[in-house]
Amino acid sequence: MSIAPASPRAVRIAVDAMGGDFAPRAIVHGALLAALEDGIDVLLVGRRERIERELAHFGRQSATLEILHAEDMVGMDETATA
């Protein structure tokens, strides 16, 4: 996986798919909508199997949407620096 966008004019955005209200469904849906826009590449970070399940729920894929599997998460009761 490259950190560079797919095309020179594209913008790559990394999104924490597991954080926020109604995650991962709401996050994945918004990321998918963004990835369908011209010039936006989206990298969803989180638990691959849950992200893929949500993508399947919406029945769509995007060539400019990638998943970076991350098993660990920082809980709401934890500090980001341990």
mmCIF file of C-alpha atoms in Angstrom:
data_model
loop_
_atom_site.group_PDB
_atom_site.id
_atom_site.type_symbol
_atom_site.label_atom_id
_atom_site.label_comp_id
_atom_site.label_asym_id
_atom_site.label_seq_id
_atom_site.Cartn_x
_atom_site.Cartn_y
_atom_site.Cartn_z
ATOM 1 C CA MET A 1 0.000 0.000 0.000
ATOM 2 C CA SER A 2 1.285 3.420 -0.951
ATOM 3 C CA ILE A 3 0.565 6.606 0.952
ATOM 4 C CA ALA A 4 0.360 8.454 -2.364
ATOM 5 C CA PRO A 5 -3.074 9.031 -3.894
ATOM 6 C CA ALA A 6 -4.049 7.004 -6.961
ATOM 7 C CA SER A 7 -3.804 10.016 -9.247
ATOM 8 C CA PRO A 8 -1.718 13.196 -8.981
ATOM 9 C CA ARG A 9 -4.841 15.337 -8.558
ATOM 10 C CA ALA A 10 -6.415 13.119 -5.897
ATOM 11 C CA VAL A 11 -6.502 13.766 -2.184
ATOM 12 C CA ARG A 12 -6.006 10.802 0.167
ATOM 13 C CA ILE A 13 -7.927 10.860 3.441
ATOM 14 C CA ALA A 14 -7.352 8.387 6.296
ATOM 15 C CA VAL A 15 -10.436 7.740 8.442
ATOM 16 C CA ASP A 16 -10.747 5.932 11.781
ATOM 17 C CA ALA A 17 -13.609 3.604 10.890
ATOM 18 C CA MET A 18 -14.086 2.336 14.433
ATOM 19 C CA GLY A 19 -14.505 5.658 16.248
ATOM 20 C CA GLY A 20 -17.475 7.935 16.622
ATOM 21 C CA ASP A 21 -21.199 7.553 17.088
ATOM 22 C CA PHE A 22 -22.788 4.667 15.178
ATOM 23 C CA ALA A 23 -19.398 3.335 14.057
ATOM 24 C CA PRO A 24 -18.470 1.618 11.934
ATOM 25 C CA ARG A 25 -21.675 1.802 9.845
ATOM 26 C CA ALA A 26 -22.031 5.600 9.696
ATOM 27 C CA ILE A 27 -18.298 6.116 9.196
ATOM 28 C CA VAL A 28 -18.050 3.542 6.406
ATOM 29 C CA HIS A 29 -21.113 4.968 4.666
ATOM 30 C CA GLY A 30 -19.682 8.500 4.697
ATOM 31 C CA ALA A 31 -16.275 7.271 3.546
ATOM 32 C CA LEU A 32 -17.866 5.334 0.713
ATOM 33 C CA LEU A 33 -19.783 8.409 -0.427
ATOM 34 C CA ALA A 34 -16.557 10.446 -0.348
ATOM 35 C CA ALA A 35 -14.648 7.756 -2.265
ATOM 36 C CA LEU A 36 -17.243 7.890 -5.027
ATOM 37 C CA GLU A 37 -16.361 11.557 -5.605
ATOM 38 C CA ASP A 38 -13.771 12.281 -8.266
ATOM 39 C CA GLY A 39 -10.356 13.052 -6.831
ATOM 40 C CA ILE A 40 -10.839 11.572 -3.349
ATOM 41 C CA ASP A 41 -9.086 8.406 -2.178
ATOM 42 C CA VAL A 42 -10.162 7.064 1.230
ATOM 43 C CA LEU A 43 -8.168 4.813 3.555
ATOM 44 C CA LEU A 44 -10.402 3.232 6.213
ATOM 45 C CA VAL A 45 -8.446 2.221 9.318
ATOM 46 C CA GLY A 46 -9.864 -0.376 11.689
ATOM 47 C CA ARG A 47 -10.955 -3.984 11.952
ATOM 48 C CA ARG A 48 -11.038 -5.283 8.389
ATOM 49 C CA GLU A 49 -13.822 -7.838 8.870
ATOM 50 C CA ARG A 50 -16.195 -5.263 10.383
ATOM 51 C CA ILE A 51 -15.404 -2.692 7.688
ATOM 52 C CA GLU A 52 -15.929 -5.253 4.925
ATOM 53 C CA ARG A 53 -19.253 -6.282 6.491
ATOM 54 C CA GLU A 54 -20.442 -2.671 6.397
ATOM 55 C CA LEU A 55 -19.275 -2.204 2.802
ATOM 56 C CA ALA A 56 -21.254 -5.315 1.870
ATOM 57 C CA HIS A 57 -24.292 -3.882 3.678
ATOM 58 C CA PHE A 58 -24.232 -0.877 1.351
ATOM 59 C CA GLY A 59 -23.673 -3.183 -1.621
ATOM 60 C CA ARG A 60 -21.049 -0.995 -3.170
ATOM 61 C CA GLN A 61 -17.321 -0.850 -3.559
ATOM 62 C CA SER A 62 -15.064 1.925 -4.752
ATOM 63 C CA ALA A 63 -11.727 1.596 -6.501
ATOM 64 C CA THR A 64 -10.460 4.541 -4.450
ATOM 65 C CA LEU A 65 -11.346 3.046 -1.065
ATOM 66 C CA GLU A 66 -8.785 0.904 0.774
ATOM 67 C CA ILE A 67 -8.769 -0.773 4.172
ATOM 68 C CA LEU A 68 -5.825 -0.736 6.574
ATOM 69 C CA HIS A 69 -6.420 -3.424 9.209
ATOM 70 C CA ALA A 70 -5.808 -2.300 12.785
ATOM 71 C CA GLU A 71 -6.695 -4.777 15.518
ATOM 72 C CA ASP A 72 -6.068 -2.483 18.479
ATOM 73 C CA MET A 73 -8.322 0.387 19.461
ATOM 74 C CA VAL A 74 -8.111 3.091 22.109
ATOM 75 C CA GLY A 75 -11.213 2.889 24.278
ATOM 76 C CA MET A 76 -13.142 5.923 25.489
ATOM 77 C CA ASP A 77 -11.833 5.300 29.010
ATOM 78 C CA GLU A 78 -8.181 5.093 27.890
ATOM 79 C CA THR A 79 -5.632 7.778 27.154
ATOM 80 C CA ALA A 80 -4.096 7.793 23.683
ATOM 81 C CA THR A 81 -0.619 7.725 25.212
ATOM 82 C CA ALA A 82 0.146 4.806 27.459
#
